[in-house]
PDB file of C-alpha atoms in Angstrom:
ATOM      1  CA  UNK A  61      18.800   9.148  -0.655  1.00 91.00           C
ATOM      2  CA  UNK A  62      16.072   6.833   0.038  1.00 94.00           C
ATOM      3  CA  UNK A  63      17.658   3.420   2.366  1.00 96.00           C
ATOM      4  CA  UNK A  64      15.909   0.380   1.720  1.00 96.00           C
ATOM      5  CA  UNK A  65      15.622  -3.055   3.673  1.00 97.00           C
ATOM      6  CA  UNK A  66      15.698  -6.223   1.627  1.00 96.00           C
ATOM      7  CA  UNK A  67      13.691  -8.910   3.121  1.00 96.00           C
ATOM      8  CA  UNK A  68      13.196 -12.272   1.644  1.00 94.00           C
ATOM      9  CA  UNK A  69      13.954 -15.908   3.028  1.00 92.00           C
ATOM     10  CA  UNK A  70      15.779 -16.324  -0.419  1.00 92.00           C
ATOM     11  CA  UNK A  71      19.166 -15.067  -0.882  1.00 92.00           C
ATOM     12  CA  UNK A  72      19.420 -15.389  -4.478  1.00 92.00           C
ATOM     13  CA  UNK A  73      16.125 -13.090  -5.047  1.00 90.00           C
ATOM     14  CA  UNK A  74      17.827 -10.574  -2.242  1.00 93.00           C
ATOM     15  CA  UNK A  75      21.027  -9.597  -4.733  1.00 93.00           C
ATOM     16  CA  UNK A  76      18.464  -9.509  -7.617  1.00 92.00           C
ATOM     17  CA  UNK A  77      16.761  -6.670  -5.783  1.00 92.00           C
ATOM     18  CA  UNK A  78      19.948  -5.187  -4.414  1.00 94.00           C
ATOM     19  CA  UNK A  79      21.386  -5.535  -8.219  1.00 94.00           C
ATOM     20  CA  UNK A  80      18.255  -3.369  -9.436  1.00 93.00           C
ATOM     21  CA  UNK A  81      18.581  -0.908  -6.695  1.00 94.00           C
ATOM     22  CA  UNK A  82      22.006  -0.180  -6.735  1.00 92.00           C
ATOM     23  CA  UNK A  83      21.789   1.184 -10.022  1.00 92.00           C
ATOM     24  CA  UNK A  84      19.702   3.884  -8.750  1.00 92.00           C
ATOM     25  CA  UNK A  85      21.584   7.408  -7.776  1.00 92.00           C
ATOM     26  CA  UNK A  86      18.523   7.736  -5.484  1.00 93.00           C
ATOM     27  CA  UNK A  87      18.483   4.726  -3.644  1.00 94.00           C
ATOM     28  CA  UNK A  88      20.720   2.861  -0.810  1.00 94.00           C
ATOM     29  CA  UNK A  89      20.116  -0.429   0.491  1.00 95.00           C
ATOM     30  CA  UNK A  90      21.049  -0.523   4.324  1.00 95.00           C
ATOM     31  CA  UNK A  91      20.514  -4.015   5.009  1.00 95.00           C
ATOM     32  CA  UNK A  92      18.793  -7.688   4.529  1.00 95.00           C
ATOM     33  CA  UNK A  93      16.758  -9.712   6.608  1.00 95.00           C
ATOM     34  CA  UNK A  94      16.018 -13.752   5.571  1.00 94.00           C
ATOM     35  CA  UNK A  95      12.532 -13.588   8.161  1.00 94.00           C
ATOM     36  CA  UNK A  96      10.146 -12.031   9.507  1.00 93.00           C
ATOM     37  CA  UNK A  97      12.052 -11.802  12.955  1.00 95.00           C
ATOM     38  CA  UNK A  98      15.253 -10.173  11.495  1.00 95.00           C
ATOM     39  CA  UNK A  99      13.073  -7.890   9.823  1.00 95.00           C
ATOM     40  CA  UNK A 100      11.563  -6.467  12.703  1.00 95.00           C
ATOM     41  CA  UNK A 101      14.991  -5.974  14.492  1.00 95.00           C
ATOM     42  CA  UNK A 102      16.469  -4.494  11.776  1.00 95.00           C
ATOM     43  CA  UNK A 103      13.886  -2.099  10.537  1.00 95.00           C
ATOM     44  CA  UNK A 104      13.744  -0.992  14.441  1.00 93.00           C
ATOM     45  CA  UNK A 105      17.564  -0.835  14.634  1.00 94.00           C
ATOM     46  CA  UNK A 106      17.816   0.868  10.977  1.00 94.00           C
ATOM     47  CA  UNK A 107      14.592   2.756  10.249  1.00 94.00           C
ATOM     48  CA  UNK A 108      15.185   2.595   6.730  1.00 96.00           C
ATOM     49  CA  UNK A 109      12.815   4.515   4.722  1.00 95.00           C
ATOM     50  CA  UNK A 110      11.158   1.329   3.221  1.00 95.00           C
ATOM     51  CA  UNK A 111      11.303  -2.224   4.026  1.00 96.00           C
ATOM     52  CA  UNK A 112      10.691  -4.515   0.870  1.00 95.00           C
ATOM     53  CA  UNK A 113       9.195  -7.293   2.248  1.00 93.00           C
ATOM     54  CA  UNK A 114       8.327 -10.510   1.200  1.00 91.00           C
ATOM     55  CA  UNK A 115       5.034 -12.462   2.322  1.00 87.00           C
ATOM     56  CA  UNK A 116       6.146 -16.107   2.906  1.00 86.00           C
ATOM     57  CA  UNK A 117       8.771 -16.454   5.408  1.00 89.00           C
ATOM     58  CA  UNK A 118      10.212 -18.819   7.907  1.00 88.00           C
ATOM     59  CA  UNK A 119       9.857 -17.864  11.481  1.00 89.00           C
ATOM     60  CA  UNK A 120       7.416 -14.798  11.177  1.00 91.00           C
ATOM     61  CA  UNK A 121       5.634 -14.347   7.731  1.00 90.00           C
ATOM     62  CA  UNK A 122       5.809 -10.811   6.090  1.00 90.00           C
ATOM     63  CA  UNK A 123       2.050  -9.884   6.947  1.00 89.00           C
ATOM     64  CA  UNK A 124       2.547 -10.398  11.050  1.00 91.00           C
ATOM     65  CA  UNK A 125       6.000  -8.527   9.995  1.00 94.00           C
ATOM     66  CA  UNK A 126       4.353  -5.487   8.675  1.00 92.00           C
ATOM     67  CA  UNK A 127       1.975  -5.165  11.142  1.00 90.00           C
ATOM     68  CA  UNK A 128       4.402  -4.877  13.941  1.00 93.00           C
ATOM     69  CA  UNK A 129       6.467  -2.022  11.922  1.00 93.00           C
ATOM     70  CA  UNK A 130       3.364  -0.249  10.578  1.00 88.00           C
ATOM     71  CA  UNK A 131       0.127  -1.282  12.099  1.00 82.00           C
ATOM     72  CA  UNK A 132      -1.934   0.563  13.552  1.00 74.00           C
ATOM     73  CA  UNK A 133      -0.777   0.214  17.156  1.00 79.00           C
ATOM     74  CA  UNK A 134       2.167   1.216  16.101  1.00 82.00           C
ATOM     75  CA  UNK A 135       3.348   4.640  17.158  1.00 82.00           C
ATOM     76  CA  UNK A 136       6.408   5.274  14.587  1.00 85.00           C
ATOM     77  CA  UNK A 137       5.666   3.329  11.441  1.00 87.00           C
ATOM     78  CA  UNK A 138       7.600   2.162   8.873  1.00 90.00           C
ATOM     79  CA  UNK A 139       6.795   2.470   4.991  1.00 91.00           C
ATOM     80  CA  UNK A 140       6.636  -1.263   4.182  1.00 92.00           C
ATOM     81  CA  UNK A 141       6.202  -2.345   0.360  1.00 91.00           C
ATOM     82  CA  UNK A 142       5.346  -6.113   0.418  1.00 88.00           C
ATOM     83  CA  UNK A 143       6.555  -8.040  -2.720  1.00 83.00           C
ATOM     84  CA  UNK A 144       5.653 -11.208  -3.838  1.00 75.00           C
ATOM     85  CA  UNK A 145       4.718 -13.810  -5.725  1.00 75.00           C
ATOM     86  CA  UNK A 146       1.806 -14.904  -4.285  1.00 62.00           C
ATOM     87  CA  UNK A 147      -1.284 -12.519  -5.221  1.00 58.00           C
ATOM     88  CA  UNK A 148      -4.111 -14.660  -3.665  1.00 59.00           C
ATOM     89  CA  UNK A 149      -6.431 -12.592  -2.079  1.00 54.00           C
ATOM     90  CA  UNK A 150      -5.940 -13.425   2.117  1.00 63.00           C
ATOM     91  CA  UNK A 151      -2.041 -11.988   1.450  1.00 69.00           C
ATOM     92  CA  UNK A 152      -3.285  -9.284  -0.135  1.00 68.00           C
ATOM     93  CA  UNK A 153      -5.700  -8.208   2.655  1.00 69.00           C
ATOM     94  CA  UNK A 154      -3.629  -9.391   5.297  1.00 74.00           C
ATOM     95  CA  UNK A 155      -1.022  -7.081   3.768  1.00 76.00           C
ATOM     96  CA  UNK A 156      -3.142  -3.724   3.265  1.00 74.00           C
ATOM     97  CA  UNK A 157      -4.604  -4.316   6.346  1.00 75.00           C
ATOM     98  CA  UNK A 158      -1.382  -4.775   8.553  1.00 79.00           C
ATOM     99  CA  UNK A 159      -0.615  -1.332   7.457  1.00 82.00           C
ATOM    100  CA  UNK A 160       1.079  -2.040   4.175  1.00 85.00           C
ATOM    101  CA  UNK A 161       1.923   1.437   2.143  1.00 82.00           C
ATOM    102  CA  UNK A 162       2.195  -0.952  -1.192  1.00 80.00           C
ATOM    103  CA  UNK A 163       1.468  -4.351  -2.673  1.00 80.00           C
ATOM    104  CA  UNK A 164       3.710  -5.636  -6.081  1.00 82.00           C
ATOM    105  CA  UNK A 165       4.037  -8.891  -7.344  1.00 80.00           C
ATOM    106  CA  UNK A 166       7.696  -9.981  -8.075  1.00 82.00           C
ATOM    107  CA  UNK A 167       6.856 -10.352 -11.539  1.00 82.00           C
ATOM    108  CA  UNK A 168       6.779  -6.279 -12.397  1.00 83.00           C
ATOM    109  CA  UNK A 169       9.282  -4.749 -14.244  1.00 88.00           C
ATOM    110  CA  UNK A 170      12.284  -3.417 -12.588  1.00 90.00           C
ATOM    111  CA  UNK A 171      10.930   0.617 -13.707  1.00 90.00           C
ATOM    112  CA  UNK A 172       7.756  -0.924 -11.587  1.00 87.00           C
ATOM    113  CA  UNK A 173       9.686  -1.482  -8.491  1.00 89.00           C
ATOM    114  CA  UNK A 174      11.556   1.654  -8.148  1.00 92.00           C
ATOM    115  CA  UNK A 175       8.478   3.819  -8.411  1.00 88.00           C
ATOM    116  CA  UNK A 176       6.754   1.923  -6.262  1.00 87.00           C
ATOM    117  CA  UNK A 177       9.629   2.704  -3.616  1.00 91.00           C
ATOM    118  CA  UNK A 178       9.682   6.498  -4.491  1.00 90.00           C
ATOM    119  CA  UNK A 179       6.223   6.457  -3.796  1.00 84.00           C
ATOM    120  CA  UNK A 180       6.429   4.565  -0.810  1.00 86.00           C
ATOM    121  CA  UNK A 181       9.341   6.756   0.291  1.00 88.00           C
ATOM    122  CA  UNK A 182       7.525   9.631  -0.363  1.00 82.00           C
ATOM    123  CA  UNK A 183       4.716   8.976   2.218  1.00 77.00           C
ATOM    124  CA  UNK A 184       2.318   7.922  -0.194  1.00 73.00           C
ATOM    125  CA  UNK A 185       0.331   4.497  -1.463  1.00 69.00           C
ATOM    126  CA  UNK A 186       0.445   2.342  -4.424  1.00 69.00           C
ATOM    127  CA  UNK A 187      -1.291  -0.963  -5.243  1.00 67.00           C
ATOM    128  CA  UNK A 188      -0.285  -3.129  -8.379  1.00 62.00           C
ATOM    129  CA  UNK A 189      -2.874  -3.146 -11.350  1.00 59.00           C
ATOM    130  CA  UNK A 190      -3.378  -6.475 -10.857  1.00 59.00           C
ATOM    131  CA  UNK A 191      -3.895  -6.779  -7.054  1.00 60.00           C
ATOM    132  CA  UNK A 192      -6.435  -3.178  -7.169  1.00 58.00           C
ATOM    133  CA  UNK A 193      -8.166  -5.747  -9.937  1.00 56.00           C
ATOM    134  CA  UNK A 194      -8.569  -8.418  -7.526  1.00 59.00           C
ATOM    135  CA  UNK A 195      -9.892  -5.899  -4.667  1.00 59.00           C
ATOM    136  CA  UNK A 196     -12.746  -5.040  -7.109  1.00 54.00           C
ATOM    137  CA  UNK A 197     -13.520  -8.365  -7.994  1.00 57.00           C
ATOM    138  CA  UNK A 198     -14.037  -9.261  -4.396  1.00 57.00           C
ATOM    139  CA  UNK A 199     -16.515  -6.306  -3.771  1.00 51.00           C
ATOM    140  CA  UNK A 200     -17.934  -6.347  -7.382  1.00 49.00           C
ATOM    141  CA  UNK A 201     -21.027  -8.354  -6.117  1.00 51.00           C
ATOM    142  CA  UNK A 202     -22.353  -6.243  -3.372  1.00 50.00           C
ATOM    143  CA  UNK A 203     -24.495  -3.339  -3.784  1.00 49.00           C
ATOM    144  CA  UNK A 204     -23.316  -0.021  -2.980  1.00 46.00           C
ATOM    145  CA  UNK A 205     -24.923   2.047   0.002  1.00 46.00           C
ATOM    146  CA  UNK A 206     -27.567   4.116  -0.725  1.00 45.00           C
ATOM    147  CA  UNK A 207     -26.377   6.631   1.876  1.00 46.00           C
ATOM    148  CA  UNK A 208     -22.942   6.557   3.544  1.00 45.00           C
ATOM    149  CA  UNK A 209     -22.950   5.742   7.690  1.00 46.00           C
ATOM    150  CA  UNK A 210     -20.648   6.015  10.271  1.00 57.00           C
ATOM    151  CA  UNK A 211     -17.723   8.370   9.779  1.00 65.00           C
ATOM    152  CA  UNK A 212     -18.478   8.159   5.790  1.00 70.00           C
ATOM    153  CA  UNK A 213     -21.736  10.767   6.739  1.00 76.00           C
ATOM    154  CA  UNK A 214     -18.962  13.202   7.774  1.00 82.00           C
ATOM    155  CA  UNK A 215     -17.826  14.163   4.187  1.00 86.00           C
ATOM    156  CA  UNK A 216     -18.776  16.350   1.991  1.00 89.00           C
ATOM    157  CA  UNK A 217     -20.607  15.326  -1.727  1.00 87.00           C
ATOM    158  CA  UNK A 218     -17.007  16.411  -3.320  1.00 92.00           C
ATOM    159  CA  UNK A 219     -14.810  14.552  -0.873  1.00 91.00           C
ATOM    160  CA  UNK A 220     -17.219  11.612  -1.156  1.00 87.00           C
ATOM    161  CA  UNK A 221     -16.932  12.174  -5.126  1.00 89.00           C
ATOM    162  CA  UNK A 222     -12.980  12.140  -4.206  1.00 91.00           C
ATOM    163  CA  UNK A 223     -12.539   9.271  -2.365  1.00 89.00           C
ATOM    164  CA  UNK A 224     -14.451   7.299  -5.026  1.00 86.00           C
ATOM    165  CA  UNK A 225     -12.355   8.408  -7.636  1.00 87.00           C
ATOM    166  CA  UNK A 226      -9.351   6.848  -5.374  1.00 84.00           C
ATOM    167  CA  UNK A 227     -10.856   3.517  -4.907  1.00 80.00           C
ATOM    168  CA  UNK A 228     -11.237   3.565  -9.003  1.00 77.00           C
ATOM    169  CA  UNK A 229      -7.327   4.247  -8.559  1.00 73.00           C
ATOM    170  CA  UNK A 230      -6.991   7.942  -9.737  1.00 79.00           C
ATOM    171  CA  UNK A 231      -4.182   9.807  -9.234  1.00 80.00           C
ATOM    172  CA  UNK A 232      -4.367  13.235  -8.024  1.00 85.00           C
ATOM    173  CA  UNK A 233      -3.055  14.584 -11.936  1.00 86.00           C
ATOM    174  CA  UNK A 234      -6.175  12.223 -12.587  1.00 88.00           C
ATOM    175  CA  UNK A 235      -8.373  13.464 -10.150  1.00 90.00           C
ATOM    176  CA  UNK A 236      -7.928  17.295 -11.035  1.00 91.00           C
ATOM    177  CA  UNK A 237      -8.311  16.560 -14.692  1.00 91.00           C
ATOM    178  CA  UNK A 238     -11.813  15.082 -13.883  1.00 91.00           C
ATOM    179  CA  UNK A 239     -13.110  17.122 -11.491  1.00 92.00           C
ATOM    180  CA  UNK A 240     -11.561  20.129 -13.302  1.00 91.00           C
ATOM    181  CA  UNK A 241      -9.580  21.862 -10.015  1.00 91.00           C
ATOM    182  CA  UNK A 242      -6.187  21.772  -9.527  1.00 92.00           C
ATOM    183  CA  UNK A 243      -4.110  19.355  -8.076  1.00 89.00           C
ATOM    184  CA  UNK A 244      -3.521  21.179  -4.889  1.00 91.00           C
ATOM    185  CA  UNK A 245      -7.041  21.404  -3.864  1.00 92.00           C
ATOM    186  CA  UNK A 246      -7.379  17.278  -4.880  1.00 91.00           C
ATOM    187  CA  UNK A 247      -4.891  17.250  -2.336  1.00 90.00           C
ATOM    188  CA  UNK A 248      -6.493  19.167   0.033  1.00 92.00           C
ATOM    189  CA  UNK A 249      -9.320  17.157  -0.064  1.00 92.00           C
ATOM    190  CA  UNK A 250      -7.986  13.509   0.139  1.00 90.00           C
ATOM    191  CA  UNK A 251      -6.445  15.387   3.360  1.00 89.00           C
ATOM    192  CA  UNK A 252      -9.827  16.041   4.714  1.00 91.00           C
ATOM    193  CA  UNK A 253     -11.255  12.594   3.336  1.00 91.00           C
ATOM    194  CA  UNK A 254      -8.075  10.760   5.440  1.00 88.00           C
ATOM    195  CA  UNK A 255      -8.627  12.314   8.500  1.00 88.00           C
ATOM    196  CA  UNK A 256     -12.097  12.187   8.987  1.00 89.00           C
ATOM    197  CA  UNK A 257     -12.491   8.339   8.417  1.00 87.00           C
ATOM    198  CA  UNK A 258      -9.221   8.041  10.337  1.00 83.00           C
ATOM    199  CA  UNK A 259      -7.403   6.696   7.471  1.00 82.00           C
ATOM    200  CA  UNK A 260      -3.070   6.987   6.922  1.00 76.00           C
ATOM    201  CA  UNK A 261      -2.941   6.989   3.518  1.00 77.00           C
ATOM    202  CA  UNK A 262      -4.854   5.974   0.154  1.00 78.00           C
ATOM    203  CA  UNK A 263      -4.469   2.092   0.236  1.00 74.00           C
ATOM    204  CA  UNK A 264      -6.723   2.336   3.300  1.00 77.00           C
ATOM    205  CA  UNK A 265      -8.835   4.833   1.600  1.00 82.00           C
ATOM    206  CA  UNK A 266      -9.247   2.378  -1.341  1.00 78.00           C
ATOM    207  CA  UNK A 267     -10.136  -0.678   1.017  1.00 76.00           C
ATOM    208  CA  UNK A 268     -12.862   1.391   3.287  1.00 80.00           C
ATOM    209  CA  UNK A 269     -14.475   2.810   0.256  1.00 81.00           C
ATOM    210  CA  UNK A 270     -15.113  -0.553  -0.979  1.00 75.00           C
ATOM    211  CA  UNK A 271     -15.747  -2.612   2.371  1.00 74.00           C
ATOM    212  CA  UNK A 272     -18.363  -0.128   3.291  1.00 76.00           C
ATOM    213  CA  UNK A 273     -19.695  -0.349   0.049  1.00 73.00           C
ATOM    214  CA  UNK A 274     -19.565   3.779  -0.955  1.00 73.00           C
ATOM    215  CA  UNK A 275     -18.836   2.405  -4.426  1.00 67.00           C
ATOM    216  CA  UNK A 276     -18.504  -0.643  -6.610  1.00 61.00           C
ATOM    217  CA  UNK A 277     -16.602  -1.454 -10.098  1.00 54.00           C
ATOM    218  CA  UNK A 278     -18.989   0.065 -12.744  1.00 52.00           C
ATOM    219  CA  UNK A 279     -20.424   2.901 -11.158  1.00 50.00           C
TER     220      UNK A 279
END
């Protein structure tokens, strides 16, 4: 059973999502918070195994919210999936960066949502089509770096070839099928490509790849 925290300052949006998830076999929502501050106390008090949060709140917004339940000071994160409507590009950022495992608009189908909190739930990292779109169109007008630096020097030309592929937002299924391995060893290797740039999961894979510019829309 994956428990879920509702948080948004409007109540009416709240038993929308709590309508949706309750019709899941899978899913259990433990609680709602209105702000940022309730969030926080309840996550702590809960630990639910995702927080749905919302961006713009009274009190504490959902980006200063996230950080504090999954940044990177934070010893015993929590998967946090922000939801919203607002997709402009400092929420998005401030999101991902905070330590965000996800980022969906609130206009996504239902189907949309629920994956997105398996996936979350799961440990892993999804970004909406439309927000990964607005990540590349931010970096599509730098060059990419003839030769990775820093911690980037560190990985090998397949795990380079494999973190690429995750920025382009390829699964692992997707992945395999290019490189022509099996998922298992795609695995193995976006292991190896995490912990050597001291990364926690692939929406902070996606970001580094393109802020250090290892690769840009097009390639």
């Amino acid at each position: 059973m994956i428990r879920v925290l509702l948080v948004d300052d409007q109540a009416l949006m709240r038993a929308g999502f709590r309508m949706i998830l309750d019709a899941e076999d899978d899913v259990e929502v433990v609680g709602e918070a209105g702000d940022g501050v309730e969030a926080v106390e309840q996550a702590r008090r809960l630990r639910p195994d995702v927080v749905l949060m919302d961006i713009r709140m009274p009190r504490m917004d959902g980006v200063e919210a996230t950080r504090r339940l999954a940044g990177p000071e934070v010893a015993d994160p929590v998967n946090v999936l922000v939801l919203t409507t607002f997709d402009l590009d400092e929420y998005v950022y401030g999101a991902l960066r905070a330590g965000a495992c996800g980022f969906l608009l609130k206009d996504a189908p239902p189907e949309d949502l629920i994956n997105a909190i398996r996936v979350c739930a799961a440990g892993d990292a999804l970004i909406a089509p439309a927000v990964t779109k607005r990540l590349i169109t931010e970096f599509a007008q730098r060059p990419r770096v003839a030769e990775p630096t820093g911690d980037a020097a560190r990985l090998t030309a397949r795990e380079q070839e494999v973190l690429e592929l995750m920025a382009k937002g390829l699964s692992n299924a997707e992945i395999a099928a290019h490189l022509v391995v099996s998922e298992t060893t795609v695995k193995t290797h976006v292991g190896r490509v995490l912990s050597k740039l001291g990364l926690r999961d692939r929406v902070q894979a996606v970001v580094y790849a393109y802020e250090h510019r290892l690769v840009v829309p097009g390639d």
